[in-house]
Amino acid sequence: MRLKDDDIRDWAIVAATVRPLPGRAPPAPAPPAPPPGRLSRAALQASPVRRRAEPAPSIIEPGRYRRMALGREAIGGRLDLHGLNQDQARADLITFLRAAVTRGARGVLVITGKGALGDGVLRRRVPEWLAEPPLRPLVAGISEAHRRHGGAGALYVALKRRRS
């Protein structure tokens, strides 16, 4: 019996959250590519330059993703990183997300662009930055945006509620 793509993707997400027992090897096969419009946990964690193992932000739950894509849940702000270098983009992202959380926004759109041949530096680095200490406590989850909001060149970022 052949597994459906959804089942394979769901299993890859679950398997990515499991740590093997001491002395046991982690599973060898890499998860398959996610369907268009969604990022897999493996895609969020993949980074050749990261030195520490930072947990990747969760993927936005399907119901919330659908509400954001359809415009039923307000997007609390948009940040366009086109034309910025990595240092400028990271600083702007940190400032933007902190301000959005302070305003009480529950989700924002971060536009990275696709880059040359669909392999842009900002497109790769933004999920990494969201997993690092300055932003990790603010982020509830991320997913690739719906086509109407930029598709592969943009990310929905779900924000945690501000604690008082």
XYZ file of C-alpha atoms in Angstrom:
164
model
C 0.000 0.000 0.000
C 1.389 3.391 -1.000
C 1.163 6.211 1.526
C -0.483 9.442 0.490
C 1.631 12.605 0.290
C -0.281 14.091 3.245
C 0.498 11.047 5.385
C 4.192 11.184 4.451
C 4.323 14.908 5.236
C 2.526 14.453 8.565
C 4.846 11.610 9.555
C 7.909 13.713 8.632
C 6.658 16.497 10.925
C 6.112 14.043 13.790
C 9.450 12.284 13.204
C 11.262 15.644 13.224
C 10.066 16.281 16.784
C 11.325 12.970 18.181
C 14.782 12.647 19.712
C 16.319 9.140 19.595
C 17.281 7.399 22.822
C 20.949 7.615 23.826
C 22.993 5.199 21.760
C 20.390 4.986 18.994
C 20.780 6.522 15.550
C 18.231 9.029 14.227
C 16.130 7.987 11.212
C 18.148 8.214 8.000
C 15.665 9.147 5.242
C 14.980 12.818 4.670
C 11.319 13.863 4.469
C 9.913 14.465 0.974
C 9.284 17.944 -0.345
C 6.130 19.581 1.065
C 3.205 20.386 -1.208
C 3.157 23.942 -2.585
C 2.087 26.598 -0.094
C 3.463 24.963 3.038
C 6.922 24.632 4.565
C 7.991 21.388 6.184
C 9.729 21.316 9.550
C 12.824 19.948 7.772
C 12.828 22.922 5.382
C 12.638 25.295 8.334
C 15.512 23.566 10.125
C 17.801 23.066 7.114
C 20.771 25.380 7.268
C 24.371 24.791 6.259
C 25.658 27.746 8.330
C 23.866 27.228 11.650
C 26.272 26.142 14.385
C 23.778 25.384 17.182
C 20.721 23.225 16.887
C 17.875 25.699 17.383
C 14.359 24.286 17.306
C 12.486 25.572 14.289
C 9.215 27.415 14.819
C 6.161 25.227 14.362
C 4.183 25.231 11.182
C 0.999 27.296 11.473
C -1.970 25.050 12.215
C -4.117 24.372 9.121
C -7.232 26.230 10.301
C -5.307 29.388 11.100
C -3.362 29.154 7.837
C -6.641 28.895 5.908
C -8.118 31.910 7.750
C -5.031 34.009 6.986
C -4.955 32.915 3.339
C -8.637 33.717 2.856
C -8.391 37.053 4.663
C -10.682 35.966 7.511
C -7.919 36.552 10.052
C -6.370 39.980 9.793
C -2.733 40.245 8.860
C -1.398 42.632 11.494
C 1.355 44.067 9.310
C 3.550 43.527 6.281
C 7.318 43.758 6.080
C 8.951 43.843 2.644
C 12.640 42.886 2.752
C 13.307 43.308 -0.990
C 16.559 45.093 -1.716
C 17.999 44.786 1.788
C 21.218 43.030 2.705
C 21.165 40.355 5.420
C 22.173 42.679 8.263
C 19.552 45.287 7.387
C 16.871 42.639 6.821
C 17.537 40.909 10.159
C 17.489 44.201 12.084
C 14.245 45.275 10.364
C 12.667 41.869 11.032
C 13.470 42.026 14.756
C 12.156 45.590 15.081
C 9.026 44.807 13.049
C 8.086 41.661 14.996
C 8.661 43.266 18.387
C 6.443 46.189 17.371
C 3.765 43.829 16.019
C 3.660 41.864 19.291
C 3.467 45.133 21.250
C 0.496 46.227 19.074
C -1.199 42.903 19.772
C -0.996 41.561 16.210
C -1.621 37.815 15.957
C -0.118 37.260 12.507
C 2.028 39.178 10.033
C 3.312 38.782 6.488
C 7.055 38.896 5.814
C 7.921 39.302 2.129
C 11.366 37.933 1.317
C 11.141 37.561 -2.440
C 12.148 34.370 -4.206
C 15.631 35.417 -5.204
C 17.479 34.306 -8.312
C 16.243 30.914 -9.491
C 13.982 30.631 -6.446
C 16.933 30.271 -4.065
C 17.208 33.683 -2.438
C 19.373 34.333 0.592
C 16.618 36.100 2.552
C 14.127 33.378 1.674
C 16.475 30.837 3.290
C 17.638 32.952 6.214
C 14.369 34.428 7.554
C 13.113 31.054 8.932
C 16.518 30.621 10.603
C 16.319 34.065 12.196
C 12.814 33.335 13.448
C 14.221 30.278 15.272
C 16.996 32.219 17.016
C 16.757 33.662 20.540
C 15.727 37.265 19.848
C 12.641 36.187 17.877
C 11.880 32.621 18.971
C 9.878 33.693 22.063
C 7.628 35.847 19.850
C 6.876 33.334 17.087
C 4.120 30.722 17.363
C 4.612 29.342 13.838
C 5.433 30.104 10.231
C 4.207 28.909 6.839
C 4.738 29.867 3.245
C 2.142 32.443 2.236
C -0.778 31.755 -0.068
C -0.273 32.734 -3.695
C -2.404 35.868 -3.287
C -0.018 37.109 -0.554
C 3.240 36.292 -2.333
C 3.416 32.500 -2.354
C 6.941 31.139 -2.146
C 8.328 34.666 -1.803
C 6.527 35.428 1.470
C 5.857 33.914 4.892
C 2.950 34.072 7.277
C 4.342 34.490 10.794
C 1.929 33.625 13.600
C 2.785 35.521 16.774
C 2.373 34.446 20.367
C 0.078 36.436 22.595
C 1.727 39.168 24.580
C 1.943 38.336 28.260
C 1.280 41.096 30.703
